[in-house]
């Protein structure tokens, strides 16, 4: 792509992820050809490419350096999302040019509005097996931009919006996020019990918006098998 502006607003075709729109807590009504298979995604601060990764068809997403705004996103073409379930295989690792503070940040944003108002839950894969217990405790993070950054949430409510889960950089991890009203739960790698429970989503119980793949600075991420049920 010829410029950051083109990259941030590009529409990429044919990426091999599957999107499904369905009724919450019921069998899917239909497998609608929306999202990545139909080529209707929008990259913001991210360079994307279709690829194969660790045995799965995948979307490769590289966070651009010096991108404006708090968030780097791949916005999916799905109906406005309020309550429902988001599932995906995700993988993150520090990019080749990342600095020492990079953790391979990768996750999912939901109820995205105006590109900079969102709720998100993401992973810090290099923290998962760190020798430092404190770093391990920061393996999973909830944020609500623009007002509730990770720094603010950690300062005002230590340990409430982040927790530990076993992670390996570059390895596929399955995430399932269940959203209802002002509550969200993250399930990792098929676990019945949630890894993280957020009981007070900062944009409120009635917020709605897009679903997006979320990529942090200094990250090379991969995504596969995305599914949205709402």
CSV table of C-alpha atoms in Angstrom, one decimal, residues 55-156:
chain,number,residue,atom,x,y,z
A,55,UNK,CA,-1.8,-25.1,10.1
A,56,UNK,CA,-4.7,-22.7,9.7
A,57,UNK,CA,-5.8,-20.2,7.0
A,58,UNK,CA,-5.3,-16.9,8.7
A,59,UNK,CA,-5.3,-13.1,8.5
A,60,UNK,CA,-1.9,-11.7,9.2
A,61,UNK,CA,-2.0,-8.3,10.9
A,62,UNK,CA,1.1,-6.2,11.6
A,63,UNK,CA,0.7,-3.1,13.8
A,64,UNK,CA,2.0,0.0,12.0
A,65,UNK,CA,4.5,2.2,13.8
A,66,UNK,CA,3.5,5.8,14.6
A,67,UNK,CA,-0.2,5.1,13.8
A,68,UNK,CA,-2.4,7.8,15.3
A,69,UNK,CA,-5.0,7.1,18.0
A,70,UNK,CA,-5.1,4.5,20.8
A,71,UNK,CA,-6.2,1.5,18.8
A,72,UNK,CA,-5.1,-0.6,15.8
A,73,UNK,CA,-8.1,-2.5,14.5
A,74,UNK,CA,-9.4,-4.7,11.8
A,75,UNK,CA,-13.1,-3.9,11.8
A,76,UNK,CA,-15.4,-6.8,10.7
A,77,UNK,CA,-18.5,-6.3,8.5
A,78,UNK,CA,-21.1,-7.6,11.0
A,79,UNK,CA,-24.4,-6.1,12.2
A,80,UNK,CA,-24.2,-3.7,15.1
A,81,UNK,CA,-23.2,-5.8,18.1
A,82,UNK,CA,-24.7,-5.3,21.6
A,83,UNK,CA,-25.1,-8.7,23.4
A,84,UNK,CA,-23.8,-12.0,22.1
A,85,UNK,CA,-20.7,-14.2,21.7
A,86,UNK,CA,-17.5,-13.5,19.8
A,87,UNK,CA,-15.1,-16.4,19.2
A,88,UNK,CA,-11.7,-16.5,17.3
A,89,UNK,CA,-8.4,-18.2,17.2
A,90,UNK,CA,-5.7,-15.5,17.8
A,91,UNK,CA,-2.0,-15.4,18.0
A,92,UNK,CA,0.3,-12.5,18.9
A,93,UNK,CA,4.1,-12.0,19.3
A,94,UNK,CA,6.4,-9.0,19.3
A,95,UNK,CA,7.2,-7.9,15.8
A,96,UNK,CA,10.8,-7.8,14.4
A,97,UNK,CA,11.1,-4.1,15.1
A,98,UNK,CA,9.3,-4.0,18.5
A,99,UNK,CA,10.9,-2.5,21.5
A,100,UNK,CA,11.5,-4.2,24.9
A,101,UNK,CA,8.1,-3.3,26.3
A,102,UNK,CA,6.2,-5.1,23.5
A,103,UNK,CA,4.2,-8.1,24.7
A,104,UNK,CA,2.6,-9.4,21.5
A,105,UNK,CA,-0.7,-7.6,22.4
A,106,UNK,CA,-3.6,-9.2,20.6
A,107,UNK,CA,-7.4,-9.4,21.2
A,108,UNK,CA,-10.9,-8.6,20.3
A,109,UNK,CA,-12.8,-5.2,20.5
A,110,UNK,CA,-16.5,-4.9,20.6
A,111,UNK,CA,-19.2,-2.3,20.6
A,112,UNK,CA,-16.8,-0.2,18.5
A,113,UNK,CA,-18.1,3.3,17.6
A,114,UNK,CA,-16.3,6.1,15.7
A,115,UNK,CA,-13.1,3.9,15.7
A,116,UNK,CA,-12.0,5.2,19.1
A,117,UNK,CA,-14.8,4.3,21.4
A,118,UNK,CA,-14.7,0.7,22.3
A,119,UNK,CA,-14.5,-2.1,24.8
A,120,UNK,CA,-11.8,-4.7,24.3
A,121,UNK,CA,-10.2,-7.7,26.0
A,122,UNK,CA,-6.7,-8.6,24.9
A,123,UNK,CA,-3.8,-10.9,25.7
A,124,UNK,CA,-0.1,-10.2,26.5
A,125,UNK,CA,1.4,-13.5,25.3
A,126,UNK,CA,4.9,-12.9,26.5
A,127,UNK,CA,3.6,-12.5,30.0
A,128,UNK,CA,2.0,-16.0,30.1
A,129,UNK,CA,5.2,-17.9,31.1
A,130,UNK,CA,7.4,-15.0,32.4
A,131,UNK,CA,9.6,-15.8,35.3
A,132,UNK,CA,8.2,-12.7,37.1
A,133,UNK,CA,4.9,-13.5,38.8
A,134,UNK,CA,3.7,-9.9,38.6
A,135,UNK,CA,4.1,-10.0,34.8
A,136,UNK,CA,2.2,-13.3,34.7
A,137,UNK,CA,-0.7,-11.6,36.6
A,138,UNK,CA,-0.9,-9.1,33.7
A,139,UNK,CA,-1.4,-11.7,30.9
A,140,UNK,CA,-5.1,-10.7,30.2
A,141,UNK,CA,-6.4,-7.1,30.1
A,142,UNK,CA,-9.8,-5.4,29.7
A,143,UNK,CA,-9.8,-1.8,28.4
A,144,UNK,CA,-12.5,0.8,27.5
A,145,UNK,CA,-11.3,3.5,25.3
A,146,UNK,CA,-11.0,6.4,25.1
A,147,UNK,CA,-11.3,7.1,28.9
A,148,UNK,CA,-10.4,3.8,30.6
A,149,UNK,CA,-6.9,2.9,29.4
A,150,UNK,CA,-5.0,0.0,31.0
A,151,UNK,CA,-2.9,2.4,32.9
A,152,UNK,CA,-5.9,4.1,34.5
A,153,UNK,CA,-7.7,0.8,35.3
A,154,UNK,CA,-4.5,-0.7,36.9
A,155,UNK,CA,-4.0,2.4,39.0
A,156,UNK,CA,-7.6,2.8,40.2
